[in-house]
Amino acid sequence: VKTGCTINSRAFSSCTRLASIHIPKTLKTKALGLNSANPFAESGVASVTFEDGIEAIPDGLFGKCSRLE
């Protein structure tokens, strides 16, 4: 995830080849498109790193990501 971008609702939904994500502290909760559906639902994400300074992780951000440990 690039600094300063906005991720639309379900942008990576069902992207089974998406293996890892880095979320910078500059990405705000509103930019994650959580008003209607989470952007990583049912994706192949297995690893997530959050940059120091993240203030909150929204509920359901990685809903149904079965590979996420």
PDB file of C-alpha atoms in Angstrom:
ATOM      1  CA  VAL A   1       0.000   0.000   0.000  1.00  0.00           C
ATOM      2  CA  LYS A   2       1.584   3.280  -1.090  1.00  0.00           C
ATOM      3  CA  THR A   3       1.699   6.347   1.093  1.00  0.00           C
ATOM      4  CA  GLY A   4      -1.015   8.855   0.288  1.00  0.00           C
ATOM      5  CA  CYS A   5      -3.301   6.512  -1.632  1.00  0.00           C
ATOM      6  CA  THR A   6      -6.920   5.635  -1.055  1.00  0.00           C
ATOM      7  CA  ILE A   7      -8.092   2.035  -1.123  1.00  0.00           C
ATOM      8  CA  ASN A   8     -11.626   1.562  -2.394  1.00  0.00           C
ATOM      9  CA  SER A   9     -14.105  -0.832  -0.835  1.00  0.00           C
ATOM     10  CA  ARG A  10     -13.302  -4.452  -1.696  1.00  0.00           C
ATOM     11  CA  ALA A  11     -10.352  -3.307  -3.855  1.00  0.00           C
ATOM     12  CA  PHE A  12      -8.420  -6.511  -3.142  1.00  0.00           C
ATOM     13  CA  SER A  13     -11.389  -8.741  -2.398  1.00  0.00           C
ATOM     14  CA  SER A  14     -10.779 -12.317  -3.521  1.00  0.00           C
ATOM     15  CA  CYS A  15      -7.221 -11.535  -4.725  1.00  0.00           C
ATOM     16  CA  THR A  16      -5.886 -14.913  -3.693  1.00  0.00           C
ATOM     17  CA  ARG A  17      -2.348 -14.159  -4.907  1.00  0.00           C
ATOM     18  CA  LEU A  18      -2.038 -11.134  -2.639  1.00  0.00           C
ATOM     19  CA  ALA A  19       0.370 -12.499  -0.022  1.00  0.00           C
ATOM     20  CA  SER A  20       1.628  -9.559   2.029  1.00  0.00           C
ATOM     21  CA  ILE A  21       0.741  -5.953   2.764  1.00  0.00           C
ATOM     22  CA  HIS A  22       2.573  -3.041   4.374  1.00  0.00           C
ATOM     23  CA  ILE A  23       0.309  -0.318   5.762  1.00  0.00           C
ATOM     24  CA  PRO A  24       2.002   3.059   6.347  1.00  0.00           C
ATOM     25  CA  LYS A  25       0.987   5.308   9.223  1.00  0.00           C
ATOM     26  CA  THR A  26      -0.162   7.941   6.729  1.00  0.00           C
ATOM     27  CA  LEU A  27      -3.004   5.735   5.473  1.00  0.00           C
ATOM     28  CA  LYS A  28      -6.072   6.810   7.398  1.00  0.00           C
ATOM     29  CA  THR A  29      -9.018   4.612   8.383  1.00  0.00           C
ATOM     30  CA  LYS A  30     -11.293   6.594   6.070  1.00  0.00           C
ATOM     31  CA  ALA A  31      -8.969   5.848   3.128  1.00  0.00           C
ATOM     32  CA  LEU A  32      -9.453   2.121   3.635  1.00  0.00           C
ATOM     33  CA  GLY A  33     -12.989   2.218   2.278  1.00  0.00           C
ATOM     34  CA  LEU A  34     -14.549   0.644   5.334  1.00  0.00           C
ATOM     35  CA  ASN A  35     -17.820   2.498   5.091  1.00  0.00           C
ATOM     36  CA  SER A  36     -19.379  -0.246   2.961  1.00  0.00           C
ATOM     37  CA  ALA A  37     -17.058  -3.278   2.742  1.00  0.00           C
ATOM     38  CA  ASN A  38     -13.520  -4.095   3.739  1.00  0.00           C
ATOM     39  CA  PRO A  39     -10.886  -3.888   1.006  1.00  0.00           C
ATOM     40  CA  PHE A  40      -9.067  -7.157   1.803  1.00  0.00           C
ATOM     41  CA  ALA A  41     -12.067  -9.476   2.268  1.00  0.00           C
ATOM     42  CA  GLU A  42     -11.371 -13.082   1.350  1.00  0.00           C
ATOM     43  CA  SER A  43      -7.942 -12.249  -0.090  1.00  0.00           C
ATOM     44  CA  GLY A  44      -4.852 -14.441   0.144  1.00  0.00           C
ATOM     45  CA  VAL A  45      -3.116 -12.139   2.631  1.00  0.00           C
ATOM     46  CA  ALA A  46      -0.863 -14.130   4.962  1.00  0.00           C
ATOM     47  CA  SER A  47       1.365 -11.335   6.305  1.00  0.00           C
ATOM     48  CA  VAL A  48       0.665  -7.736   7.280  1.00  0.00           C
ATOM     49  CA  THR A  49       3.076  -5.135   8.620  1.00  0.00           C
ATOM     50  CA  PHE A  50       1.959  -1.852  10.114  1.00  0.00           C
ATOM     51  CA  GLU A  51       4.309   1.112  10.254  1.00  0.00           C
ATOM     52  CA  ASP A  52       5.043   2.495  13.719  1.00  0.00           C
ATOM     53  CA  GLY A  53       2.539   5.197  14.556  1.00  0.00           C
ATOM     54  CA  ILE A  54      -0.646   3.430  13.435  1.00  0.00           C
ATOM     55  CA  GLU A  55      -3.327   4.709  15.790  1.00  0.00           C
ATOM     56  CA  ALA A  56      -6.067   2.153  15.129  1.00  0.00           C
ATOM     57  CA  ILE A  57      -6.798  -0.969  13.126  1.00  0.00           C
ATOM     58  CA  PRO A  58     -10.413  -1.007  11.952  1.00  0.00           C
ATOM     59  CA  ASP A  59     -12.578  -4.001  12.844  1.00  0.00           C
ATOM     60  CA  GLY A  60     -13.034  -6.368   9.948  1.00  0.00           C
ATOM     61  CA  LEU A  61     -10.121  -4.986   7.940  1.00  0.00           C
ATOM     62  CA  PHE A  62      -9.049  -8.514   7.056  1.00  0.00           C
ATOM     63  CA  GLY A  63     -12.387 -10.321   7.291  1.00  0.00           C
ATOM     64  CA  LYS A  64     -12.352 -13.906   6.054  1.00  0.00           C
ATOM     65  CA  CYS A  65      -8.603 -13.885   5.301  1.00  0.00           C
ATOM     66  CA  SER A  66      -8.030 -17.510   6.207  1.00  0.00           C
ATOM     67  CA  ARG A  67      -4.277 -17.492   5.492  1.00  0.00           C
ATOM     68  CA  LEU A  68      -3.590 -14.593   7.876  1.00  0.00           C
ATOM     69  CA  GLU A  69      -1.783 -15.819  10.974  1.00  0.00           C
TER      70      GLU A  69
END
